[in-house]
């Protein structure tokens, strides 16, 4: 339940939101949403926390760090490929020391795709 949009401040979520939940939020509010995972102290970053962010119809701002991964983000207009800023963002995660190598785009009304700094990852 999102009564106030989280914006670039973000809100902690009790678990990873499903594709359906992310789709619902985007359709309800008409803006991009993104969720990130901030690593915890457990093995391979276990025990971390998920956060939800919202933006505008074509952009969402998320934190970048060596202990953060962009799980996915939505494209309200259904664009089923990464924009140049999407690919640049993944590169920024990598340069910060994050193990981030790929992420998902939830293209509203289309199939969810996985992408990396080069573009769409085919065959998944």
mmCIF file of N, CA and C in Angstrom:
data_model
loop_
_atom_site.group_PDB
_atom_site.id
_atom_site.type_symbol
_atom_site.label_atom_id
_atom_site.label_comp_id
_atom_site.label_asym_id
_atom_site.label_seq_id
_atom_site.Cartn_x
_atom_site.Cartn_y
_atom_site.Cartn_z
ATOM 1 N N UNK A 1 0.843 -1.178 0.000
ATOM 2 C CA UNK A 1 0.000 0.000 0.000
ATOM 3 C C UNK A 1 0.885 1.237 0.000
ATOM 4 N N UNK A 2 0.795 2.018 -1.053
ATOM 5 C CA UNK A 2 1.586 3.246 -1.160
ATOM 6 C C UNK A 2 0.617 4.420 -1.121
ATOM 7 N N UNK A 3 0.560 5.101 0.004
ATOM 8 C CA UNK A 3 -0.346 6.244 0.115
ATOM 9 C C UNK A 3 0.343 7.528 -0.344
ATOM 10 N N UNK A 4 1.622 7.622 -0.141
ATOM 11 C CA UNK A 4 2.430 8.731 -0.645
ATOM 12 C C UNK A 4 3.555 8.123 -1.470
ATOM 13 N N UNK A 5 3.758 8.622 -2.682
ATOM 14 C CA UNK A 5 4.812 8.067 -3.525
ATOM 15 C C UNK A 5 6.167 8.229 -2.846
ATOM 16 N N UNK A 6 7.016 7.192 -2.924
ATOM 17 C CA UNK A 6 8.299 7.235 -2.215
ATOM 18 C C UNK A 6 9.320 8.177 -2.822
ATOM 19 N N UNK A 7 9.175 8.536 -4.100
ATOM 20 C CA UNK A 7 10.118 9.448 -4.733
ATOM 21 C C UNK A 7 11.543 8.946 -4.659
ATOM 22 N N UNK A 8 12.504 9.873 -4.708
ATOM 23 C CA UNK A 8 13.914 9.491 -4.682
ATOM 24 C C UNK A 8 14.413 9.213 -3.270
ATOM 25 N N UNK A 9 13.576 9.477 -2.254
ATOM 26 C CA UNK A 9 13.919 9.122 -0.870
ATOM 27 C C UNK A 9 13.771 7.626 -0.681
ATOM 28 N N UNK A 10 12.736 7.059 -1.309
ATOM 29 C CA UNK A 10 12.498 5.614 -1.223
ATOM 30 C C UNK A 10 11.835 5.210 0.072
ATOM 31 N N UNK A 11 11.246 4.014 0.022
ATOM 32 C CA UNK A 11 10.674 3.411 1.225
ATOM 33 C C UNK A 11 11.145 1.967 1.313
ATOM 34 N N UNK A 12 11.354 1.506 2.523
ATOM 35 C CA UNK A 12 11.732 0.129 2.774
ATOM 36 C C UNK A 12 10.501 -0.751 2.548
ATOM 37 N N UNK A 13 10.695 -1.891 1.907
ATOM 38 C CA UNK A 13 9.605 -2.839 1.719
ATOM 39 C C UNK A 13 9.934 -4.119 2.482
ATOM 40 N N UNK A 14 8.919 -4.829 2.943
ATOM 41 C CA UNK A 14 9.177 -6.020 3.758
ATOM 42 C C UNK A 14 9.732 -7.205 2.959
ATOM 43 N N UNK A 15 9.657 -7.110 1.612
ATOM 44 C CA UNK A 15 10.140 -8.193 0.755
ATOM 45 C C UNK A 15 10.285 -7.638 -0.656
ATOM 46 N N UNK A 16 10.815 -8.474 -1.541
ATOM 47 C CA UNK A 16 10.898 -8.088 -2.947
ATOM 48 C C UNK A 16 9.491 -8.083 -3.537
ATOM 49 N N UNK A 17 9.120 -6.978 -4.185
ATOM 50 C CA UNK A 17 7.810 -6.895 -4.818
ATOM 51 C C UNK A 17 7.808 -7.724 -6.097
ATOM 52 N N UNK A 18 6.665 -8.311 -6.411
ATOM 53 C CA UNK A 18 6.533 -9.130 -7.616
ATOM 54 C C UNK A 18 6.388 -8.234 -8.846
ATOM 55 N N UNK A 19 6.554 -8.838 -10.005
ATOM 56 C CA UNK A 19 6.335 -8.124 -11.262
ATOM 57 C C UNK A 19 4.917 -7.573 -11.316
ATOM 58 N N UNK A 20 3.963 -8.365 -10.853
ATOM 59 C CA UNK A 20 2.565 -7.930 -10.858
ATOM 60 C C UNK A 20 2.352 -6.728 -9.949
ATOM 61 N N UNK A 21 2.979 -6.711 -8.789
ATOM 62 C CA UNK A 21 2.849 -5.579 -7.871
ATOM 63 C C UNK A 21 3.489 -4.310 -8.454
ATOM 64 N N UNK A 22 4.651 -4.473 -9.070
ATOM 65 C CA UNK A 22 5.316 -3.326 -9.701
ATOM 66 C C UNK A 22 4.468 -2.797 -10.859
ATOM 67 N N UNK A 23 3.883 -3.707 -11.625
ATOM 68 C CA UNK A 23 3.009 -3.319 -12.734
ATOM 69 C C UNK A 23 1.807 -2.550 -12.211
ATOM 70 N N UNK A 24 1.183 -3.058 -11.162
ATOM 71 C CA UNK A 24 0.015 -2.389 -10.577
ATOM 72 C C UNK A 24 0.360 -0.967 -10.150
ATOM 73 N N UNK A 25 1.466 -0.798 -9.438
ATOM 74 C CA UNK A 25 1.857 0.528 -8.964
ATOM 75 C C UNK A 25 2.039 1.498 -10.134
ATOM 76 N N UNK A 26 2.690 1.018 -11.187
ATOM 77 C CA UNK A 26 2.942 1.863 -12.351
ATOM 78 C C UNK A 26 1.639 2.235 -13.045
ATOM 79 N N UNK A 27 0.745 1.270 -13.192
ATOM 80 C CA UNK A 27 -0.538 1.558 -13.827
ATOM 81 C C UNK A 27 -1.390 2.487 -12.961
ATOM 82 N N UNK A 28 -1.318 2.318 -11.671
ATOM 83 C CA UNK A 28 -2.108 3.134 -10.741
ATOM 84 C C UNK A 28 -1.640 4.594 -10.712
ATOM 85 N N UNK A 29 -0.309 4.800 -10.716
ATOM 86 C CA UNK A 29 0.240 6.142 -10.536
ATOM 87 C C UNK A 29 0.830 6.759 -11.807
ATOM 88 N N UNK A 30 1.038 5.953 -12.852
ATOM 89 C CA UNK A 30 1.511 6.470 -14.132
ATOM 90 C C UNK A 30 2.952 6.930 -14.160
ATOM 91 N N UNK A 31 3.773 6.440 -13.226
ATOM 92 C CA UNK A 31 5.185 6.817 -13.178
ATOM 93 C C UNK A 31 6.052 5.556 -13.083
ATOM 94 N N UNK A 32 7.344 5.753 -13.336
ATOM 95 C CA UNK A 32 8.290 4.645 -13.189
ATOM 96 C C UNK A 32 8.499 4.343 -11.710
ATOM 97 N N UNK A 33 8.612 3.061 -11.423
ATOM 98 C CA UNK A 33 8.998 2.583 -10.097
ATOM 99 C C UNK A 33 10.251 1.742 -10.254
ATOM 100 N N UNK A 34 11.082 1.722 -9.237
ATOM 101 C CA UNK A 34 12.279 0.888 -9.231
ATOM 102 C C UNK A 34 12.422 0.283 -7.846
ATOM 103 N N UNK A 35 12.984 -0.928 -7.827
ATOM 104 C CA UNK A 35 13.308 -1.496 -6.520
ATOM 105 C C UNK A 35 14.764 -1.932 -6.529
ATOM 106 N N UNK A 36 15.407 -1.650 -5.405
ATOM 107 C CA UNK A 36 16.803 -2.002 -5.224
ATOM 108 C C UNK A 36 16.938 -2.902 -3.996
ATOM 109 N N UNK A 37 18.058 -3.609 -3.962
ATOM 110 C CA UNK A 37 18.387 -4.433 -2.807
ATOM 111 C C UNK A 37 19.682 -3.890 -2.225
ATOM 112 N N UNK A 38 19.650 -3.551 -0.935
ATOM 113 C CA UNK A 38 20.854 -3.120 -0.229
ATOM 114 C C UNK A 38 21.370 -4.308 0.555
ATOM 115 N N UNK A 39 22.588 -4.693 0.257
ATOM 116 C CA UNK A 39 23.179 -5.888 0.861
ATOM 117 C C UNK A 39 23.203 -5.825 2.378
ATOM 118 N N UNK A 40 23.022 -7.000 2.979
ATOM 119 C CA UNK A 40 23.144 -7.139 4.421
ATOM 120 C C UNK A 40 24.511 -7.693 4.774
ATOM 121 N N UNK A 41 24.693 -8.057 6.039
ATOM 122 C CA UNK A 41 25.980 -8.563 6.520
ATOM 123 C C UNK A 41 26.142 -10.066 6.371
ATOM 124 N N UNK A 42 25.109 -10.749 5.878
ATOM 125 C CA UNK A 42 25.175 -12.200 5.732
ATOM 126 C C UNK A 42 26.005 -12.634 4.529
ATOM 127 N N UNK A 43 26.102 -13.938 4.359
ATOM 128 C CA UNK A 43 26.835 -14.516 3.234
ATOM 129 C C UNK A 43 26.221 -14.019 1.932
ATOM 130 N N UNK A 44 27.079 -13.579 1.008
ATOM 131 C CA UNK A 44 26.650 -13.045 -0.294
ATOM 132 C C UNK A 44 25.625 -11.911 -0.160
ATOM 133 N N UNK A 45 25.735 -11.130 0.903
ATOM 134 C CA UNK A 45 24.842 -9.983 1.085
ATOM 135 C C UNK A 45 23.499 -10.317 1.694
ATOM 136 N N UNK A 46 23.355 -11.550 2.187
ATOM 137 C CA UNK A 46 22.099 -11.968 2.807
ATOM 138 C C UNK A 46 21.728 -11.097 3.992
ATOM 139 N N UNK A 47 20.445 -11.033 4.276
ATOM 140 C CA UNK A 47 19.969 -10.242 5.405
ATOM 141 C C UNK A 47 19.810 -8.780 5.076
ATOM 142 N N UNK A 48 19.844 -8.460 3.776
ATOM 143 C CA UNK A 48 19.711 -7.070 3.356
ATOM 144 C C UNK A 48 18.260 -6.630 3.309
ATOM 145 N N UNK A 49 18.035 -5.517 2.630
ATOM 146 C CA UNK A 49 16.711 -4.910 2.626
ATOM 147 C C UNK A 49 16.364 -4.393 1.228
ATOM 148 N N UNK A 50 15.094 -4.546 0.877
ATOM 149 C CA UNK A 50 14.575 -4.016 -0.391
ATOM 150 C C UNK A 50 14.010 -2.623 -0.166
ATOM 151 N N UNK A 51 14.171 -1.768 -1.180
ATOM 152 C CA UNK A 51 13.648 -0.410 -1.158
ATOM 153 C C UNK A 51 12.926 -0.119 -2.467
ATOM 154 N N UNK A 52 11.870 0.671 -2.395
ATOM 155 C CA UNK A 52 11.074 1.057 -3.549
ATOM 156 C C UNK A 52 11.201 2.557 -3.776
ATOM 157 N N UNK A 53 11.378 2.948 -5.035
ATOM 158 C CA UNK A 53 11.510 4.346 -5.425
ATOM 159 C C UNK A 53 10.512 4.644 -6.534
ATOM 160 N N UNK A 54 10.078 5.891 -6.631
ATOM 161 C CA UNK A 54 9.212 6.309 -7.731
ATOM 162 C C UNK A 54 9.805 7.552 -8.372
ATOM 163 N N UNK A 55 9.400 7.779 -9.636
ATOM 164 C CA UNK A 55 9.938 8.922 -10.366
ATOM 165 C C UNK A 55 8.869 9.621 -11.169
ATOM 166 N N UNK A 56 9.166 9.827 -12.439
ATOM 167 C CA UNK A 56 8.239 10.470 -13.359
ATOM 168 C C UNK A 56 7.823 9.445 -14.408
ATOM 169 N N UNK A 57 7.139 9.897 -15.440
ATOM 170 C CA UNK A 57 6.668 8.988 -16.476
ATOM 171 C C UNK A 57 7.829 8.336 -17.241
ATOM 172 N N UNK A 58 9.028 8.930 -17.209
ATOM 173 C CA UNK A 58 10.139 8.358 -17.971
ATOM 174 C C UNK A 58 11.475 8.320 -17.229
ATOM 175 N N UNK A 59 11.439 8.449 -15.904
ATOM 176 C CA UNK A 59 12.698 8.443 -15.151
ATOM 177 C C UNK A 59 12.427 8.148 -13.685
ATOM 178 N N UNK A 60 13.368 7.427 -13.063
ATOM 179 C CA UNK A 60 13.317 7.205 -11.617
ATOM 180 C C UNK A 60 14.753 7.269 -11.106
ATOM 181 N N UNK A 61 14.961 7.959 -10.001
ATOM 182 C CA UNK A 61 16.285 8.116 -9.414
ATOM 183 C C UNK A 61 16.457 7.126 -8.271
ATOM 184 N N UNK A 62 17.572 6.390 -8.299
ATOM 185 C CA UNK A 62 17.867 5.389 -7.275
ATOM 186 C C UNK A 62 19.282 5.614 -6.747
ATOM 187 N N UNK A 63 19.555 5.135 -5.529
ATOM 188 C CA UNK A 63 20.906 5.271 -4.991
ATOM 189 C C UNK A 63 21.872 4.310 -5.682
ATOM 190 N N UNK A 64 23.142 4.668 -5.688
ATOM 191 C CA UNK A 64 24.188 3.832 -6.283
ATOM 192 C C UNK A 64 25.250 3.615 -5.221
ATOM 193 N N UNK A 65 25.722 2.382 -5.117
ATOM 194 C CA UNK A 65 26.775 2.069 -4.158
ATOM 195 C C UNK A 65 27.294 0.672 -4.377
ATOM 196 N N UNK A 66 28.380 0.360 -3.721
ATOM 197 C CA UNK A 66 28.982 -0.965 -3.889
ATOM 198 C C UNK A 66 28.177 -2.063 -3.205
ATOM 199 N N UNK A 67 27.200 -1.681 -2.395
ATOM 200 C CA UNK A 67 26.390 -2.667 -1.684
ATOM 201 C C UNK A 67 24.914 -2.594 -2.097
ATOM 202 N N UNK A 68 24.655 -2.073 -3.309
ATOM 203 C CA UNK A 68 23.286 -1.912 -3.793
ATOM 204 C C UNK A 68 23.169 -2.510 -5.186
ATOM 205 N N UNK A 69 22.034 -3.157 -5.449
ATOM 206 C CA UNK A 69 21.739 -3.676 -6.779
ATOM 207 C C UNK A 69 20.351 -3.216 -7.215
ATOM 208 N N UNK A 70 20.238 -2.813 -8.472
ATOM 209 C CA UNK A 70 18.959 -2.450 -9.067
ATOM 210 C C UNK A 70 18.277 -3.748 -9.504
ATOM 211 N N UNK A 71 17.242 -4.142 -8.783
ATOM 212 C CA UNK A 71 16.537 -5.384 -9.102
ATOM 213 C C UNK A 71 15.757 -5.214 -10.395
ATOM 214 N N UNK A 72 14.907 -4.189 -10.446
ATOM 215 C CA UNK A 72 14.126 -3.932 -11.644
ATOM 216 C C UNK A 72 13.545 -2.527 -11.588
ATOM 217 N N UNK A 73 13.034 -2.110 -12.741
ATOM 218 C CA UNK A 73 12.294 -0.853 -12.813
ATOM 219 C C UNK A 73 11.261 -0.972 -13.921
ATOM 220 N N UNK A 74 10.260 -0.122 -13.851
ATOM 221 C CA UNK A 74 9.161 -0.197 -14.808
ATOM 222 C C UNK A 74 9.311 0.847 -15.904
ATOM 223 N N UNK A 75 8.719 0.540 -17.049
ATOM 224 C CA UNK A 75 8.577 1.486 -18.146
ATOM 225 C C UNK A 75 7.083 1.637 -18.401
ATOM 226 N N UNK A 76 6.467 2.723 -17.905
ATOM 227 C CA UNK A 76 5.019 2.902 -18.035
ATOM 228 C C UNK A 76 4.501 2.838 -19.472
ATOM 229 N N UNK A 77 5.290 3.315 -20.429
ATOM 230 C CA UNK A 77 4.856 3.321 -21.823
ATOM 231 C C UNK A 77 5.046 1.999 -22.540
ATOM 232 N N UNK A 78 5.616 0.992 -21.847
ATOM 233 C CA UNK A 78 5.790 -0.325 -22.443
ATOM 234 C C UNK A 78 7.052 -0.498 -23.257
ATOM 235 N N UNK A 79 7.987 0.441 -23.181
ATOM 236 C CA UNK A 79 9.238 0.321 -23.928
ATOM 237 C C UNK A 79 9.994 -0.909 -23.444
ATOM 238 N N UNK A 80 10.197 -1.863 -24.360
ATOM 239 C CA UNK A 80 10.789 -3.153 -23.984
ATOM 240 C C UNK A 80 12.271 -3.231 -24.324
ATOM 241 N N UNK A 81 12.983 -2.147 -24.080
ATOM 242 C CA UNK A 81 14.428 -2.140 -24.233
ATOM 243 C C UNK A 81 14.990 -1.049 -23.325
ATOM 244 N N UNK A 82 16.258 -1.180 -22.942
ATOM 245 C CA UNK A 82 16.841 -0.183 -22.039
ATOM 246 C C UNK A 82 17.182 1.110 -22.776
ATOM 247 N N UNK A 83 16.950 2.213 -22.101
ATOM 248 C CA UNK A 83 17.368 3.510 -22.637
ATOM 249 C C UNK A 83 18.873 3.652 -22.408
ATOM 250 N N UNK A 84 19.474 4.636 -23.047
ATOM 251 C CA UNK A 84 20.894 4.917 -22.788
ATOM 252 C C UNK A 84 21.133 5.188 -21.304
ATOM 253 N N UNK A 85 20.270 5.996 -20.627
ATOM 254 C CA UNK A 85 20.469 6.196 -19.187
ATOM 255 C C UNK A 85 20.366 4.894 -18.372
ATOM 256 N N UNK A 86 19.521 3.951 -18.805
ATOM 257 C CA UNK A 86 19.431 2.656 -18.103
ATOM 258 C C UNK A 86 20.771 1.927 -18.164
ATOM 259 N N UNK A 87 21.383 1.891 -19.352
ATOM 260 C CA UNK A 87 22.656 1.197 -19.522
ATOM 261 C C UNK A 87 23.782 1.919 -18.782
ATOM 262 N N UNK A 88 23.752 3.247 -18.824
ATOM 263 C CA UNK A 88 24.749 4.037 -18.091
ATOM 264 C C UNK A 88 24.638 3.780 -16.596
ATOM 265 N N UNK A 89 23.405 3.689 -16.092
ATOM 266 C CA UNK A 89 23.181 3.422 -14.664
ATOM 267 C C UNK A 89 23.824 2.098 -14.247
ATOM 268 N N UNK A 90 23.635 1.044 -15.048
ATOM 269 C CA UNK A 90 24.266 -0.246 -14.700
ATOM 270 C C UNK A 90 25.782 -0.104 -14.659
ATOM 271 N N UNK A 91 26.335 0.652 -15.596
ATOM 272 C CA UNK A 91 27.778 0.891 -15.590
ATOM 273 C C UNK A 91 28.231 1.618 -14.338
ATOM 274 N N UNK A 92 27.426 2.554 -13.872
ATOM 275 C CA UNK A 92 27.764 3.281 -12.643
ATOM 276 C C UNK A 92 27.778 2.338 -11.433
ATOM 277 N N UNK A 93 26.814 1.403 -11.383
ATOM 278 C CA UNK A 93 26.822 0.406 -10.309
ATOM 279 C C UNK A 93 28.116 -0.400 -10.356
ATOM 280 N N UNK A 94 28.488 -0.852 -11.532
ATOM 281 C CA UNK A 94 29.697 -1.671 -11.681
ATOM 282 C C UNK A 94 30.943 -0.892 -11.270
ATOM 283 N N UNK A 95 31.039 0.349 -11.700
ATOM 284 C CA UNK A 95 32.213 1.156 -11.344
ATOM 285 C C UNK A 95 32.277 1.458 -9.852
ATOM 286 N N UNK A 96 31.125 1.450 -9.174
ATOM 287 C CA UNK A 96 31.114 1.705 -7.729
ATOM 288 C C UNK A 96 31.550 0.473 -6.933
ATOM 289 N N UNK A 97 31.671 -0.680 -7.612
ATOM 290 C CA UNK A 97 32.062 -1.907 -6.933
ATOM 291 C C UNK A 97 30.919 -2.858 -6.672
ATOM 292 N N UNK A 98 29.713 -2.507 -7.099
ATOM 293 C CA UNK A 98 28.556 -3.395 -6.946
ATOM 294 C C UNK A 98 28.729 -4.613 -7.850
ATOM 295 N N UNK A 99 28.229 -5.768 -7.415
ATOM 296 C CA UNK A 99 28.281 -6.953 -8.274
ATOM 297 C C UNK A 99 27.227 -6.912 -9.391
ATOM 298 N N UNK A 100 26.514 -5.816 -9.508
ATOM 299 C CA UNK A 100 25.458 -5.645 -10.508
ATOM 300 C C UNK A 100 26.000 -5.885 -11.917
ATOM 301 N N UNK A 101 25.386 -6.823 -12.650
ATOM 302 C CA UNK A 101 25.772 -7.095 -14.036
ATOM 303 C C UNK A 101 24.588 -6.998 -14.984
ATOM 304 N N UNK A 102 23.380 -7.192 -14.465
ATOM 305 C CA UNK A 102 22.180 -7.084 -15.288
ATOM 306 C C UNK A 102 21.005 -6.717 -14.387
ATOM 307 N N UNK A 103 19.917 -6.293 -15.020
ATOM 308 C CA UNK A 103 18.715 -5.904 -14.295
ATOM 309 C C UNK A 103 17.523 -6.184 -15.191
ATOM 310 N N UNK A 104 16.330 -5.979 -14.652
ATOM 311 C CA UNK A 104 15.107 -6.211 -15.413
ATOM 312 C C UNK A 104 14.355 -4.917 -15.668
ATOM 313 N N UNK A 105 13.701 -4.882 -16.820
ATOM 314 C CA UNK A 105 12.754 -3.822 -17.135
ATOM 315 C C UNK A 105 11.382 -4.469 -17.213
ATOM 316 N N UNK A 106 10.464 -3.954 -16.424
ATOM 317 C CA UNK A 106 9.070 -4.400 -16.474
ATOM 318 C C UNK A 106 8.376 -3.441 -17.434
ATOM 319 N N UNK A 107 8.271 -3.880 -18.689
ATOM 320 C CA UNK A 107 7.655 -3.066 -19.737
ATOM 321 C C UNK A 107 6.145 -3.287 -19.663
ATOM 322 N N UNK A 108 5.418 -2.292 -19.206
ATOM 323 C CA UNK A 108 3.980 -2.440 -18.977
ATOM 324 C C UNK A 108 3.280 -2.853 -20.273
ATOM 325 N N UNK A 109 2.538 -3.963 -20.182
ATOM 326 C CA UNK A 109 1.816 -4.493 -21.323
ATOM 327 C C UNK A 109 2.632 -5.413 -22.214
ATOM 328 N N UNK A 110 3.904 -5.615 -21.865
ATOM 329 C CA UNK A 110 4.786 -6.471 -22.666
ATOM 330 C C UNK A 110 5.561 -7.389 -21.735
ATOM 331 N N UNK A 111 6.355 -8.251 -22.332
ATOM 332 C CA UNK A 111 7.167 -9.192 -21.570
ATOM 333 C C UNK A 111 8.298 -8.454 -20.831
ATOM 334 N N UNK A 112 8.576 -8.882 -19.613
ATOM 335 C CA UNK A 112 9.699 -8.351 -18.846
ATOM 336 C C UNK A 112 10.995 -8.777 -19.525
ATOM 337 N N UNK A 113 11.943 -7.861 -19.612
ATOM 338 C CA UNK A 113 13.217 -8.177 -20.255
ATOM 339 C C UNK A 113 14.367 -7.969 -19.280
ATOM 340 N N UNK A 114 15.465 -8.663 -19.552
ATOM 341 C CA UNK A 114 16.703 -8.498 -18.788
ATOM 342 C C UNK A 114 17.683 -7.759 -19.692
ATOM 343 N N UNK A 115 18.441 -6.828 -19.090
ATOM 344 C CA UNK A 115 19.411 -6.067 -19.874
ATOM 345 C C UNK A 115 20.714 -5.892 -19.105
ATOM 346 N N UNK A 116 21.759 -5.538 -19.861
ATOM 347 C CA UNK A 116 23.044 -5.200 -19.264
ATOM 348 C C UNK A 116 23.539 -3.913 -19.924
ATOM 349 N N UNK A 117 24.804 -3.576 -19.739
ATOM 350 C CA UNK A 117 25.313 -2.314 -20.271
ATOM 351 C C UNK A 117 25.339 -2.278 -21.793
ATOM 352 N N UNK A 118 25.229 -3.435 -22.439
ATOM 353 C CA UNK A 118 25.220 -3.487 -23.902
ATOM 354 C C UNK A 118 23.821 -3.456 -24.493
ATOM 355 N N UNK A 119 22.788 -3.729 -23.702
ATOM 356 C CA UNK A 119 21.426 -3.756 -24.194
ATOM 357 C C UNK A 119 20.665 -4.961 -23.672
ATOM 358 N N UNK A 120 19.660 -5.391 -24.453
ATOM 359 C CA UNK A 120 18.813 -6.518 -24.063
ATOM 360 C C UNK A 120 19.622 -7.799 -24.093
ATOM 361 N N UNK A 121 19.445 -8.632 -23.086
ATOM 362 C CA UNK A 121 20.075 -9.957 -23.056
ATOM 363 C C UNK A 121 19.115 -10.914 -23.736
ATOM 364 N N UNK A 122 19.523 -11.454 -24.852
ATOM 365 C CA UNK A 122 18.666 -12.343 -25.647
ATOM 366 C C UNK A 122 18.635 -13.737 -25.053
ATOM 367 N N UNK A 123 17.521 -14.446 -25.288
ATOM 368 C CA UNK A 123 17.430 -15.860 -24.925
ATOM 369 C C UNK A 123 17.078 -16.167 -23.501
ATOM 370 N N UNK A 124 16.616 -15.175 -22.759
ATOM 371 C CA UNK A 124 16.226 -15.460 -21.363
ATOM 372 C C UNK A 124 14.730 -15.520 -21.241
#
